[in-house]
Short mmCIF file of C-alpha atoms and ligand atoms in Angstrom, two decimals:
data_model
loop_
_atom_site.label_atom_id
_atom_site.label_comp_id
_atom_site.label_asym_id
_atom_site.label_seq_id
_atom_site.Cartn_x
_atom_site.Cartn_y
_atom_site.Cartn_z
CA UNK A 1129 0.14 -0.04 -0.03
CA UNK A 1130 1.37 3.06 -1.07
CA UNK A 1131 1.40 6.02 1.28
CA UNK A 1132 0.72 8.65 -1.16
CA UNK A 1133 -2.38 6.67 -2.36
CA UNK A 1134 -3.58 6.25 1.11
CA UNK A 1135 -3.79 9.77 1.40
CA UNK A 1136 -5.26 10.45 -1.87
CA UNK A 1137 -8.20 8.50 -0.75
CA UNK A 1138 -8.43 9.63 2.83
CA UNK A 1139 -7.92 13.46 2.54
CA UNK A 1140 -10.72 16.30 3.18
CA UNK A 1141 -10.30 17.44 -0.22
CA UNK A 1142 -10.78 14.15 -2.00
CA UNK A 1143 -14.23 14.98 -3.46
CA UNK A 1144 -13.38 18.57 -4.30
CA UNK A 1145 -14.06 19.02 -7.83
CA UNK A 1146 -10.77 17.35 -9.34
CA UNK A 1147 -10.86 19.83 -12.44
CA UNK A 1148 -10.32 22.55 -9.85
CA UNK A 1149 -7.48 20.82 -8.29
CA UNK A 1150 -5.87 19.93 -11.45
CA UNK A 1151 -6.12 23.70 -12.71
CA UNK A 1152 -4.74 24.71 -9.35
CA UNK A 1153 -1.43 22.68 -9.62
CA UNK A 1154 -1.11 23.26 -13.32
CA UNK A 1155 -0.91 26.92 -12.39
CA UNK A 1156 2.01 26.22 -10.14
CA UNK A 1157 3.47 24.12 -12.48
CA UNK A 1158 3.11 25.86 -15.92
CA UNK A 1159 2.13 29.45 -15.53
CA UNK A 1160 4.36 30.25 -12.72
CA UNK A 1161 6.91 28.62 -14.30
CA UNK A 1162 6.94 30.26 -17.45
CA UNK A 1163 6.69 33.77 -15.54
CA UNK A 1164 9.64 32.62 -13.48
CA UNK A 1165 8.95 35.04 -10.78
CA UNK A 1166 10.47 34.29 -7.08
CA UNK A 1167 7.95 36.05 -5.20
CA UNK A 1168 5.28 33.82 -7.29
CA UNK A 1169 7.11 30.77 -6.31
CA UNK A 1170 7.14 31.61 -2.58
CA UNK A 1171 3.63 32.32 -2.72
CA UNK A 1172 2.83 29.10 -4.42
CA UNK A 1173 4.96 26.94 -1.88
CA UNK A 1174 3.17 28.63 0.91
CA UNK A 1175 -0.41 28.40 -0.58
CA UNK A 1176 0.12 24.70 -1.50
CA UNK A 1177 1.62 23.71 1.61
CA UNK A 1178 -1.41 25.58 3.43
CA UNK A 1179 -3.96 23.74 1.61
CA UNK A 1180 -2.29 20.24 1.81
CA UNK A 1181 -1.82 20.50 5.38
CA UNK A 1182 -4.52 22.52 6.84
CA UNK A 1183 -7.37 22.21 4.41
CA UNK A 1184 -6.73 18.51 3.11
CA UNK A 1185 -5.58 17.49 6.43
CA UNK A 1186 -2.17 15.48 5.44
CA UNK A 1187 0.00 14.99 8.49
CA UNK A 1188 2.80 17.69 8.46
CA UNK A 1189 5.66 15.43 9.21
CA UNK A 1190 4.65 12.80 6.63
CA UNK A 1191 4.48 15.92 3.96
CA UNK A 1192 7.91 16.98 5.05
CA UNK A 1193 9.29 13.23 4.73
CA UNK A 1194 7.89 13.38 1.44
CA UNK A 1195 10.59 16.01 0.10
CA UNK A 1196 13.47 14.49 1.62
CA UNK A 1197 14.42 12.04 -1.43
CA UNK A 1198 13.84 14.83 -3.95
CA UNK A 1199 15.58 17.34 -2.14
CA UNK A 1200 18.97 15.15 -1.96
CA UNK A 1201 18.95 15.15 -5.88
CA UNK A 1202 17.93 18.86 -5.98
CA UNK A 1203 21.02 19.73 -3.88
CA UNK A 1204 23.41 17.58 -5.83
CA UNK A 1205 22.42 19.02 -9.03
CA UNK A 1206 22.44 22.77 -7.20
CA UNK A 1207 26.17 22.24 -5.99
CA UNK A 1208 27.10 21.58 -9.64
CA UNK A 1209 25.52 24.68 -10.85
CA UNK A 1210 26.64 26.91 -7.92
CA UNK A 1211 30.40 25.78 -8.18
CA UNK A 1212 32.44 26.95 -11.35
CA UNK A 1213 36.18 26.90 -12.18
CA UNK A 1214 38.67 29.69 -12.80
CA UNK A 1215 36.06 32.52 -13.01
CA UNK A 1216 37.30 36.02 -11.70
CA UNK A 1217 34.46 37.73 -10.06
CA UNK A 1218 34.18 34.97 -7.36
CA UNK A 1219 32.55 36.19 -3.84
CA UNK A 1220 34.06 33.01 -2.23
CA UNK A 1221 36.77 30.72 -3.77
CA UNK A 1222 39.31 28.27 -2.84
CA UNK A 1223 42.53 27.43 -4.48
CA UNK A 1224 43.62 23.79 -5.15
CA UNK A 1225 45.60 21.68 -7.64
CA UNK A 1226 46.31 25.09 -9.39
CA UNK A 1227 42.46 25.79 -10.13
CA UNK A 1228 40.39 28.02 -8.65
CA UNK A 1229 36.78 26.61 -7.31
CA UNK A 1230 34.28 28.94 -6.12
CA UNK A 1231 30.82 30.56 -6.67
CA UNK A 1232 29.80 33.83 -8.00
CA UNK A 1233 26.96 36.16 -7.04
CA UNK A 1234 25.06 35.26 -10.31
CA UNK A 1235 25.61 31.36 -9.75
CA UNK A 1236 24.06 32.17 -6.37
CA UNK A 1237 21.27 34.00 -7.53
CA UNK A 1238 20.47 31.36 -10.16
CA UNK A 1239 20.44 28.32 -7.60
CA UNK A 1240 18.02 30.37 -5.53
CA UNK A 1241 15.67 30.89 -8.05
CA UNK A 1242 16.40 27.07 -9.31
CA UNK A 1243 15.68 26.04 -5.72
CA UNK A 1244 12.32 28.05 -5.27
CA UNK A 1245 11.21 26.96 -8.74
CA UNK A 1246 11.69 23.31 -8.04
CA UNK A 1247 10.21 23.55 -4.44
CA UNK A 1248 7.23 25.31 -5.58
CA UNK A 1249 6.60 22.80 -8.59
CA UNK A 1250 7.02 19.77 -5.87
CA UNK A 1251 4.48 21.27 -3.37
CA UNK A 1252 1.94 21.66 -6.51
CA UNK A 1253 2.64 18.17 -7.54
CA UNK A 1254 2.51 16.51 -4.05
CA UNK A 1255 -0.64 18.88 -3.55
CA UNK A 1256 -2.43 17.18 -6.70
CA UNK A 1257 -1.18 13.82 -5.83
CA UNK A 1258 -1.95 13.63 -1.97
CA UNK A 1259 -5.66 14.84 -2.66
CA UNK A 1260 -6.62 13.40 -5.69
CA UNK A 1261 -6.94 9.50 -6.49
CA UNK A 1262 -5.01 8.45 -9.44
CA UNK A 1263 -8.06 7.38 -11.34
CA UNK A 1264 -9.29 11.48 -11.23
CA UNK A 1265 -5.72 12.58 -12.40
CA UNK A 1266 -6.09 10.10 -15.43
CA UNK A 1267 -9.60 11.24 -16.09
CA UNK A 1268 -8.20 14.88 -15.74
CA UNK A 1269 -5.37 14.13 -18.28
CA UNK A 1270 -7.97 12.45 -20.54
CA UNK A 1271 -10.09 15.77 -20.56
CA UNK A 1272 -7.11 17.85 -21.70
CA UNK A 1273 -6.51 15.44 -24.60
CA UNK A 1274 -3.46 13.70 -23.36
CA UNK A 1275 -2.73 10.88 -25.98
CA UNK A 1276 -4.43 7.27 -25.38
CA UNK A 1277 -1.14 5.50 -25.33
CA UNK A 1278 0.10 7.76 -22.38
CA UNK A 1279 -2.78 7.32 -20.31
CA UNK A 1280 -2.81 3.40 -21.00
CA UNK A 1281 0.77 3.24 -19.77
CA UNK A 1282 -0.43 5.26 -16.63
CA UNK A 1283 -2.96 2.94 -15.95
CA UNK A 1284 -0.81 -0.13 -16.62
CA UNK A 1285 2.02 1.21 -14.82
CA UNK A 1286 -0.22 2.38 -11.62
CA UNK A 1287 -1.73 -1.14 -11.79
CA UNK A 1288 1.78 -2.97 -11.77
CA UNK A 1289 3.05 -1.15 -9.09
CA UNK A 1290 0.69 -2.52 -6.70
CA UNK A 1291 0.83 -5.81 -8.25
CA UNK A 1292 4.64 -5.66 -7.68
CA UNK A 1293 4.56 -4.36 -4.31
CA UNK A 1294 1.99 -6.79 -2.95
CA UNK A 1295 3.85 -9.77 -4.35
CA UNK A 1296 6.98 -8.56 -2.84
CA UNK A 1297 5.40 -7.95 0.38
CA UNK A 1298 3.98 -11.41 0.50
CA UNK A 1299 6.94 -13.44 -0.18
CA UNK A 1300 9.06 -11.27 1.79
CA UNK A 1301 6.91 -12.07 4.74
CA UNK A 1302 6.52 -15.65 3.83
CA UNK A 1303 10.38 -16.02 3.96
CA UNK A 1304 10.63 -14.16 7.20
CA UNK A 1305 8.08 -16.58 8.64
CA UNK A 1306 10.56 -19.26 7.33
CA UNK A 1307 13.68 -17.71 9.02
CA UNK A 1308 14.72 -16.99 5.63
CA UNK A 1309 16.87 -13.71 6.79
CA UNK A 1310 18.72 -15.71 9.77
CA UNK A 1311 22.22 -14.96 8.75
CA UNK A 1312 24.15 -13.68 5.93
CA UNK A 1313 24.25 -16.89 3.71
CA UNK A 1314 20.68 -17.50 3.92
CA UNK A 1315 19.86 -14.11 3.58
CA UNK A 1316 21.49 -13.84 -0.07
CA UNK A 1317 20.03 -17.03 -0.88
CA UNK A 1318 16.65 -15.63 -0.06
CA UNK A 1319 16.76 -12.63 -1.83
CA UNK A 1320 17.55 -14.28 -5.14
CA UNK A 1321 14.69 -16.72 -4.67
CA UNK A 1322 12.68 -13.85 -4.00
CA UNK A 1323 13.64 -12.01 -7.10
CA UNK A 1324 13.49 -14.78 -9.38
CA UNK A 1325 9.90 -15.68 -8.06
CA UNK A 1326 8.88 -12.09 -8.09
CA UNK A 1327 9.68 -12.17 -11.87
CA UNK A 1328 7.75 -15.31 -12.62
CA UNK A 1329 4.71 -14.09 -10.49
CA UNK A 1330 4.59 -10.87 -12.27
CA UNK A 1331 4.37 -12.59 -15.60
CA UNK A 1332 1.64 -14.87 -14.19
CA UNK A 1333 -0.36 -11.92 -12.67
CA UNK A 1334 0.08 -10.30 -15.88
CA UNK A 1335 -1.57 -13.16 -17.79
CA UNK A 1336 -4.29 -13.30 -15.19
CA UNK A 1337 -4.94 -9.59 -15.84
CA UNK A 1338 -5.18 -10.27 -19.53
CA UNK A 1339 -7.64 -12.90 -18.97
CA UNK A 1340 -9.78 -10.46 -16.84
CA UNK A 1341 -9.43 -7.79 -19.13
CA UNK A 1342 -10.85 -10.08 -21.99
CA UNK A 1343 -13.86 -11.14 -19.70
CA UNK A 1344 -14.66 -7.56 -19.13
CA UNK A 1345 -15.13 -6.74 -22.84
CA UNK A 1346 -11.60 -4.72 -23.20
CA UNK A 1347 -11.09 -3.92 -26.59
CA UNK A 1348 -7.85 -2.27 -26.51
CA UNK A 1349 -8.62 1.24 -25.10
CA UNK A 1350 -9.05 2.34 -21.56
CA UNK A 1351 -12.14 4.12 -21.05
CA UNK A 1352 -12.35 6.05 -17.94
CA UNK A 1353 -15.44 8.16 -18.50
CA UNK A 1354 -15.74 11.51 -17.42
CA UNK B 980 -28.71 -22.25 -23.24
CA UNK B 981 -25.21 -23.89 -22.76
CA UNK B 982 -24.78 -27.04 -24.08
CA UNK B 983 -21.23 -28.86 -23.58
CA UNK B 984 -20.20 -32.05 -25.47
CA UNK B 985 -17.68 -34.27 -25.28
CA UNK B 986 -14.97 -31.66 -24.15
CA UNK B 987 -11.55 -32.66 -23.87
CA UNK B 988 -8.74 -30.30 -22.79
CA UNK B 989 -5.12 -30.81 -21.98
CA UNK B 990 -2.58 -28.36 -20.60
CA UNK B 991 0.49 -27.69 -22.66
CA UNK B 992 2.62 -29.80 -20.38
CA UNK B 993 0.65 -32.84 -21.29
CA UNK B 994 -1.56 -32.97 -18.21
CA UNK B 995 -5.10 -34.09 -19.44
CA UNK B 996 -7.34 -32.00 -17.41
CA UNK B 997 -10.92 -32.46 -18.76
CA UNK B 998 -12.14 -35.72 -20.37
CA UNK B 999 -15.23 -35.95 -22.34
CA UNK B 1000 -17.22 -33.79 -20.18
CA UNK B 1001 -21.06 -33.27 -21.15
CA UNK B 1002 -23.03 -30.57 -19.58
CA UNK B 1003 -26.56 -29.72 -20.42
CA UNK B 1004 -27.66 -26.26 -19.36
CA UNK B 1005 -31.28 -27.31 -19.86
CA UNK B 1006 -31.34 -29.39 -16.65
CA UNK B 1007 -31.61 -26.25 -14.33
CA UNK B 1008 -31.32 -22.90 -13.64
CA UNK B 1009 -28.70 -23.07 -11.10
CA UNK B 1010 -26.28 -25.66 -11.81
CA UNK B 1011 -23.43 -26.92 -9.47
CA UNK B 1012 -20.09 -28.46 -10.34
CA UNK B 1013 -18.36 -30.14 -7.42
CA UNK B 1014 -15.12 -31.69 -7.33
CA UNK B 1015 -12.16 -31.97 -4.86
CA UNK B 1016 -9.19 -29.75 -5.31
CA UNK B 1017 -7.48 -29.77 -8.69
CA UNK B 1018 -10.09 -31.87 -10.22
CA UNK B 1019 -10.58 -29.17 -13.01
CA UNK B 1020 -13.58 -27.15 -12.25
CA UNK B 1021 -11.54 -23.72 -12.79
CA UNK B 1022 -10.35 -25.33 -15.83
CA UNK B 1023 -13.54 -25.95 -17.04
CA UNK B 1024 -14.87 -22.49 -16.53
CA UNK B 1025 -11.92 -21.35 -18.60
CA UNK B 1026 -13.02 -23.41 -21.35
CA UNK B 1027 -16.51 -22.15 -21.03
CA UNK B 1028 -15.36 -18.74 -21.33
CA UNK B 1029 -13.31 -19.35 -24.27
CA UNK B 1030 -10.06 -18.41 -22.81
CA UNK B 1031 -8.63 -22.20 -22.84
CA UNK B 1032 -9.31 -23.76 -26.30
CA UNK B 1033 -10.61 -27.32 -26.11
CA UNK B 1034 -8.82 -30.02 -27.58
CA UNK B 1035 -11.82 -31.76 -28.92
CA UNK B 1036 -15.52 -31.45 -28.42
CA UNK B 1037 -17.75 -28.49 -28.56
CA UNK B 1038 -19.26 -25.86 -26.23
CA UNK B 1039 -22.66 -24.31 -27.71
CA UNK B 1040 -24.56 -21.44 -26.73
CA UNK B 1041 -28.18 -20.83 -27.94
CA UNK B 1042 -27.46 -23.76 -30.55
CA UNK B 1043 -24.65 -21.73 -31.94
CA UNK B 1044 -21.09 -23.72 -31.81
CA UNK B 1045 -18.18 -21.57 -29.92
CA UNK B 1046 -16.01 -20.17 -32.52
CA UNK B 1047 -12.63 -18.52 -31.20
CA UNK B 1048 -12.29 -15.47 -33.23
CA UNK B 1049 -12.09 -11.97 -31.65
CA UNK B 1050 -15.49 -10.89 -32.60
CA UNK B 1051 -17.52 -13.66 -31.89
CA UNK B 1052 -15.90 -14.31 -28.54
CA UNK B 1053 -16.77 -10.73 -27.79
CA UNK B 1054 -20.23 -11.18 -28.56
CA UNK B 1055 -20.18 -14.36 -26.56
CA UNK B 1056 -18.70 -12.95 -23.61
CA UNK B 1057 -21.60 -10.14 -23.36
CA UNK B 1058 -23.90 -13.30 -22.87
CA UNK B 1059 -21.92 -15.05 -20.90
CA UNK B 1060 -20.13 -13.93 -17.79
CA UNK B 1061 -17.54 -15.32 -15.14
CA UNK B 1062 -16.73 -14.37 -11.73
CA UNK B 1063 -13.21 -15.62 -11.13
CA UNK B 1064 -12.10 -17.73 -8.02
CA UNK B 1065 -9.63 -15.04 -6.92
CA UNK B 1066 -11.59 -11.68 -6.91
CA UNK B 1067 -8.01 -9.77 -7.09
CA UNK B 1068 -8.20 -10.86 -10.82
CA UNK B 1069 -11.46 -9.46 -11.34
CA UNK B 1070 -10.95 -6.17 -10.21
CA UNK B 1071 -8.82 -3.81 -12.25
CA UNK B 1072 -9.41 -0.33 -11.55
CA UNK B 1073 -8.41 1.46 -8.18
CA UNK B 1074 -11.87 2.47 -6.95
CA UNK B 1075 -14.98 0.42 -6.75
CA UNK B 1076 -17.23 2.71 -9.06
CA UNK B 1077 -14.86 2.83 -11.65
CA UNK B 1078 -14.11 -0.80 -11.58
CA UNK B 1079 -17.90 -1.79 -11.78
CA UNK B 1080 -18.02 0.74 -14.72
CA UNK B 1081 -15.25 -0.84 -16.56
CA UNK B 1082 -17.03 -3.37 -18.71
CA UNK B 1083 -19.93 -1.13 -19.21
CA UNK B 1084 -17.63 1.74 -20.55
CA UNK B 1085 -16.18 -1.03 -22.86
CA UNK B 1086 -19.60 -1.35 -24.20
CA UNK B 1087 -19.87 2.41 -24.66
CA UNK B 1088 -22.89 3.09 -22.19
CA UNK B 1089 -23.50 6.31 -21.56
CA UNK B 1090 -22.54 7.82 -18.21
CA UNK B 1091 -26.12 7.96 -16.86
CA UNK B 1092 -26.94 4.55 -17.53
CA UNK B 1093 -23.48 3.44 -16.02
CA UNK B 1094 -24.37 5.11 -12.89
CA UNK B 1095 -27.63 3.73 -12.79
CA UNK B 1096 -26.12 0.15 -13.19
CA UNK B 1097 -23.41 0.56 -10.68
CA UNK B 1098 -25.57 1.74 -8.16
CA UNK B 1099 -28.29 -0.91 -9.02
CA UNK B 1100 -25.52 -4.00 -8.96
CA UNK B 1101 -23.89 -2.64 -5.91
CA UNK B 1102 -27.32 -2.68 -4.20
CA UNK B 1103 -28.10 -6.23 -5.37
CA UNK B 1104 -24.61 -7.41 -3.42
CA UNK B 1105 -25.69 -5.25 -0.26
CA UNK B 1106 -22.61 -3.00 -0.82
CA UNK B 1107 -23.73 0.19 -1.72
CA UNK B 1108 -21.64 1.52 1.26
CA UNK B 1109 -18.28 0.41 -0.73
CA UNK B 1110 -19.32 2.61 -3.57
CA UNK B 1111 -16.53 5.16 -3.29
CA UNK B 1112 -13.87 2.94 -1.64
CA UNK B 1113 -10.37 2.16 -3.32
CA UNK B 1114 -10.29 -1.39 -4.09
CA UNK B 1115 -7.17 -1.92 -2.31
CA UNK B 1116 -8.60 -0.99 1.08
CA UNK B 1117 -11.30 -3.62 0.71
CA UNK B 1118 -11.39 -7.03 2.50
CA UNK B 1119 -11.37 -10.38 0.87
CA UNK B 1120 -15.11 -10.83 1.34
CA UNK B 1121 -15.97 -7.02 0.15
CA UNK B 1122 -13.86 -7.90 -2.93
CA UNK B 1123 -15.53 -10.61 -3.76
CA UNK B 1124 -18.87 -8.90 -3.54
CA UNK B 1125 -17.63 -5.95 -5.64
CA UNK B 1126 -16.36 -8.37 -8.30
CA UNK B 1127 -20.04 -10.23 -8.38
CA UNK B 1128 -21.61 -6.70 -8.93
CA UNK B 1129 -18.92 -5.72 -11.73
CA UNK B 1130 -20.40 -8.83 -13.59
CA UNK B 1131 -24.20 -8.19 -12.59
CA UNK B 1132 -23.86 -4.45 -14.37
CA UNK B 1133 -24.19 -6.40 -17.35
CA UNK B 1134 -27.04 -8.27 -18.81
CA UNK B 1135 -25.57 -11.66 -19.37
CA UNK B 1136 -27.53 -14.52 -19.65
CA UNK B 1137 -25.27 -17.11 -17.84
CA UNK B 1138 -23.13 -16.48 -15.12
CA UNK B 1139 -20.27 -18.75 -14.02
CA UNK B 1140 -19.11 -18.45 -10.41
CA UNK B 1141 -15.82 -20.15 -9.50
CA UNK B 1142 -16.07 -20.86 -5.55
CA UNK B 1143 -18.34 -17.93 -4.73
CA UNK B 1144 -18.10 -18.65 -1.00
CA UNK B 1145 -14.40 -19.87 -0.39
CA UNK B 1146 -12.53 -17.82 2.20
CA UNK B 1147 -15.88 -16.07 3.55
CA UNK B 1148 -17.32 -16.17 7.02
CA UNK B 1149 -20.46 -18.00 7.85
CA UNK B 1150 -22.13 -14.61 7.82
CA UNK B 1151 -20.98 -13.85 4.45
CA UNK B 1152 -21.49 -17.18 3.14
CA UNK B 1153 -25.19 -16.82 4.05
CA UNK B 1154 -25.24 -13.33 2.50
CA UNK B 1155 -23.71 -15.01 -0.75
CA UNK B 1156 -26.39 -17.63 -0.70
CA UNK B 1157 -29.11 -14.85 -0.94
CA UNK B 1158 -27.43 -12.92 -3.40
CA UNK B 1159 -27.31 -16.09 -5.63
CA UNK B 1160 -30.95 -16.79 -4.92
CA UNK B 1161 -31.43 -13.32 -6.13
CA UNK B 1162 -29.39 -13.47 -9.25
CA UNK B 1163 -31.09 -16.64 -10.46
CA UNK B 1164 -34.06 -14.83 -11.18
CA UNK B 1165 -32.60 -13.02 -13.99
CA UNK B 1166 -30.06 -15.27 -15.36
CA UNK B 1167 -28.71 -19.01 -15.36
CA UNK B 1168 -26.02 -19.53 -12.65
CA UNK B 1169 -23.18 -22.25 -12.98
CA UNK B 1170 -21.44 -22.68 -9.74
CA UNK B 1171 -18.08 -24.61 -8.98
CA UNK B 1172 -17.74 -25.12 -5.11
CA UNK B 1173 -16.53 -27.74 -2.58
CA UNK B 1174 -18.99 -26.35 0.11
CA UNK B 1175 -21.62 -29.21 -0.21
CA UNK B 1176 -24.11 -27.53 2.02
CA UNK B 1177 -24.10 -24.48 -0.28
CA UNK B 1178 -24.33 -26.65 -3.44
CA UNK B 1179 -27.20 -28.60 -1.70
CA UNK B 1180 -29.52 -25.55 -0.82
CA UNK B 1181 -29.15 -23.58 -4.09
CA UNK B 1182 -28.70 -25.91 -6.96
CA UNK B 1183 -31.53 -27.66 -8.93
CA UNK B 1184 -28.87 -29.86 -10.73
CA UNK B 1185 -25.17 -30.97 -10.09
CA UNK B 1186 -22.31 -32.55 -11.67
CA UNK B 1187 -19.81 -34.59 -9.85
CA UNK B 1188 -16.24 -34.42 -11.29
CA UNK B 1189 -13.29 -36.59 -10.39
CA UNK B 1190 -9.83 -36.06 -12.11
CA UNK B 1191 -11.16 -34.21 -15.16
CA UNK B 1192 -14.13 -36.69 -15.52
CA UNK B 1193 -17.98 -36.21 -14.72
CA UNK B 1194 -18.73 -39.44 -12.53
CA UNK B 1195 -22.51 -38.56 -11.69
CA UNK B 1196 -24.95 -36.25 -12.12
CA UNK B 1197 -28.70 -35.38 -11.44
CA UNK B 1198 -30.92 -33.77 -8.99
CA UNK B 1199 -28.85 -32.53 -5.28
CA UNK B 1200 -31.03 -35.17 -3.40
CA UNK B 1201 -30.26 -37.74 -6.11
CA UNK B 1202 -26.53 -37.36 -6.07
CA UNK B 1203 -25.95 -36.81 -2.60
CA UNK B 1204 -27.26 -40.09 -1.42
CA UNK B 1205 -24.88 -41.81 -3.58
CA UNK B 1206 -22.19 -42.57 -1.09
CA UNK B 1207 -19.70 -44.43 -3.38
CA UNK B 1208 -19.51 -41.78 -6.00
CA UNK B 1209 -18.87 -39.03 -3.38
CA UNK B 1210 -16.17 -40.70 -1.45
CA UNK B 1211 -14.45 -41.79 -4.67
CA UNK B 1212 -14.69 -38.04 -5.66
CA UNK B 1213 -13.10 -37.08 -2.18
CA UNK B 1214 -16.50 -35.25 -1.25
CA UNK B 1215 -18.50 -34.82 1.83
CA UNK B 1216 -22.20 -35.31 2.19
CA UNK B 1217 -24.28 -32.03 3.01
CA UNK B 1218 -25.43 -31.95 6.84
CA UNK B 1219 -28.97 -31.98 5.58
CA UNK B 1220 -28.55 -35.13 3.95
CA UNK B 1221 -26.61 -36.82 6.77
CA UNK B 1222 -29.47 -35.93 9.27
CA UNK B 1223 -32.05 -37.33 6.65
CA UNK B 1224 -29.91 -40.65 6.38
CA UNK B 1225 -29.52 -40.65 10.05
CA UNK B 1226 -32.82 -40.22 11.74
CA UNK B 1227 -35.09 -40.91 9.11
CA UNK B 1228 -36.60 -37.70 9.29
CA UNK B 1229 -38.03 -36.15 5.96
CA UNK B 1230 -35.41 -34.87 3.15
CA UNK B 1231 -34.91 -31.19 4.06
CA UNK B 1232 -33.94 -28.86 1.39
CA UNK B 1233 -32.69 -25.88 3.34
CA UNK B 1234 -31.76 -25.12 6.69
CA UNK B 1235 -35.05 -23.18 7.51
CA UNK B 1236 -37.02 -26.38 6.32
CA UNK B 1237 -34.76 -28.10 9.12
CA UNK B 1238 -35.24 -25.56 11.71
CA UNK B 1239 -39.01 -25.03 11.43
CA UNK B 1240 -39.77 -28.92 11.62
CA UNK B 1241 -41.24 -30.04 14.53
CA UNK B 1242 -41.66 -33.81 15.05
N1 ATP C 924 -1.45 -23.88 -16.47
C1 ATP C 924 -1.50 -24.96 -16.14
N2 ATP C 924 -0.73 -25.97 -16.64
C2 ATP C 924 -0.64 -27.30 -16.48
N3 ATP C 924 -1.41 -27.85 -15.57
C3 ATP C 924 -2.50 -27.22 -14.75
C4 ATP C 924 -2.40 -25.71 -15.12
N4 ATP C 924 -3.24 -25.09 -14.35
C5 ATP C 924 -4.09 -26.04 -13.55
N5 ATP C 924 -3.34 -27.29 -14.03
C6 ATP C 924 -3.71 -28.56 -13.50
O1 ATP C 924 -4.95 -29.24 -13.83
C7 ATP C 924 -5.75 -29.73 -12.90
C8 ATP C 924 -7.10 -28.94 -12.66
O2 ATP C 924 -6.67 -27.62 -12.15
P1 ATP C 924 -7.88 -26.81 -11.77
O3 ATP C 924 -7.38 -25.42 -11.52
O4 ATP C 924 -8.97 -26.60 -12.93
O5 ATP C 924 -8.59 -27.37 -10.31
P2 ATP C 924 -9.87 -26.95 -9.69
O6 ATP C 924 -10.97 -27.99 -9.72
O7 ATP C 924 -10.43 -25.46 -9.99
O8 ATP C 924 -9.19 -26.85 -8.18
P3 ATP C 924 -9.66 -25.87 -7.08
O9 ATP C 924 -10.53 -26.58 -6.01
O10 ATP C 924 -8.21 -26.08 -5.99
O11 ATP C 924 -9.32 -24.56 -7.42
C9 ATP C 924 -5.06 -29.77 -11.40
O12 ATP C 924 -4.31 -31.01 -11.63
C10 ATP C 924 -3.67 -28.73 -11.99
O13 ATP C 924 -2.48 -29.12 -11.30
MG1 MG C 925 -10.30 -23.73 -8.84
#
């Protein structure tokens, strides 16, 4: 069970008009991004966080936790942008191996804007993901005429994530109950078994899914209604 | 009307799963297929649905032999539906409403019609309260109901149910019995099960399968007194039959009849 999914179905904004939510997120993601103004970014962050935490009632701590992983990547890329080699107008620099490493005022500014832009986009995306069940997002995408192939991929990937996690969880549990992770040697053995079995199980589930789709008169296009 | 003639089926690995199966849909409105684990009940259902292709013999629906091209299979599956043994397999979408709507949308019903049918069919399985729930929050028994509702929303003629009560608690099992008794009013039901009490109470006609072969068939009250056939098929007798045989009371067809009986 994905945490995001759980919140998407259990928040106070779930039944709120999905198009409005979609629109709100798009403003942050597209319009503000095009205007590219720091003040708007900050406004968006405050607004989105406020709505997600205070109105939709997503626990604040869980919400913050979700930023951890993207922020690691963000900071790594910001560092590479920030630091330059052998520039002249550094505001801070060090000299090693005959090279000048440092950052300039411009690169610092650029990083600040970029940081805010990413933060703001993330808060918009999280707002949408945490308040809107996947199926509604897909409906929204279909409304704005996103190609059927992409929609289909999204539905299948979403479905597969659950199959995958579920199977993995079940097998892991079964192995634990049979003392599969007692020491290093049988842990390695268990993991390799798990991966092999997971692969087989997923193919099996895929076959079952196709059978079910056929019996439900699926004819090559996912219809999600409006 | 469904008619199965001399059906044989073999899995790719050479396992002969069905041998000369003959089933006539005219024999009853609720038909039971009973057999121990691994005797071929699910395989038979997969054959009836045209998912597995028979090696020899034929499956006829309304006098027409089943052909396996895409178009006629689709037409056929509008009339003949299946509720799988494992409800997980049946459920596709993440939300109960959308999941039930799935097949209807594939048939291009209008959204109003879909809404009406989704509510109706959920109501028929007494699960209207689940309508907004995500599928992965449901319990096993709830999933079973929802998967049945998904099929009831279609107006099929024949409904195959593979072990509708396996994994259900006594209360849910009773509920399922009522649901089936209600469904049979507008379509024919074919049930596979090893719950002999259920089969005895709700079926008009039963087929006993052992190792892929039909070893006996007839009305429940006639089949369930054939001790030898049942033991050979590794099946038990329904408790109502046991009482009848032990105490020489009249043969009760249902639990209510038994409870209301005064000597
Ligand atoms: N894909 C397969 N390949 C080969 N043999 C199979 C396959 N699926 C099932 N079988 C075999 O076919 C036989 C019938 O299986 P089936 O699943 O139809 O039994 P069942 O009557 O539905 O049993 P249960 O009551 O346990 O559901 C079993 O002996 C099984 O091992
Ligand atoms: Mg089975």
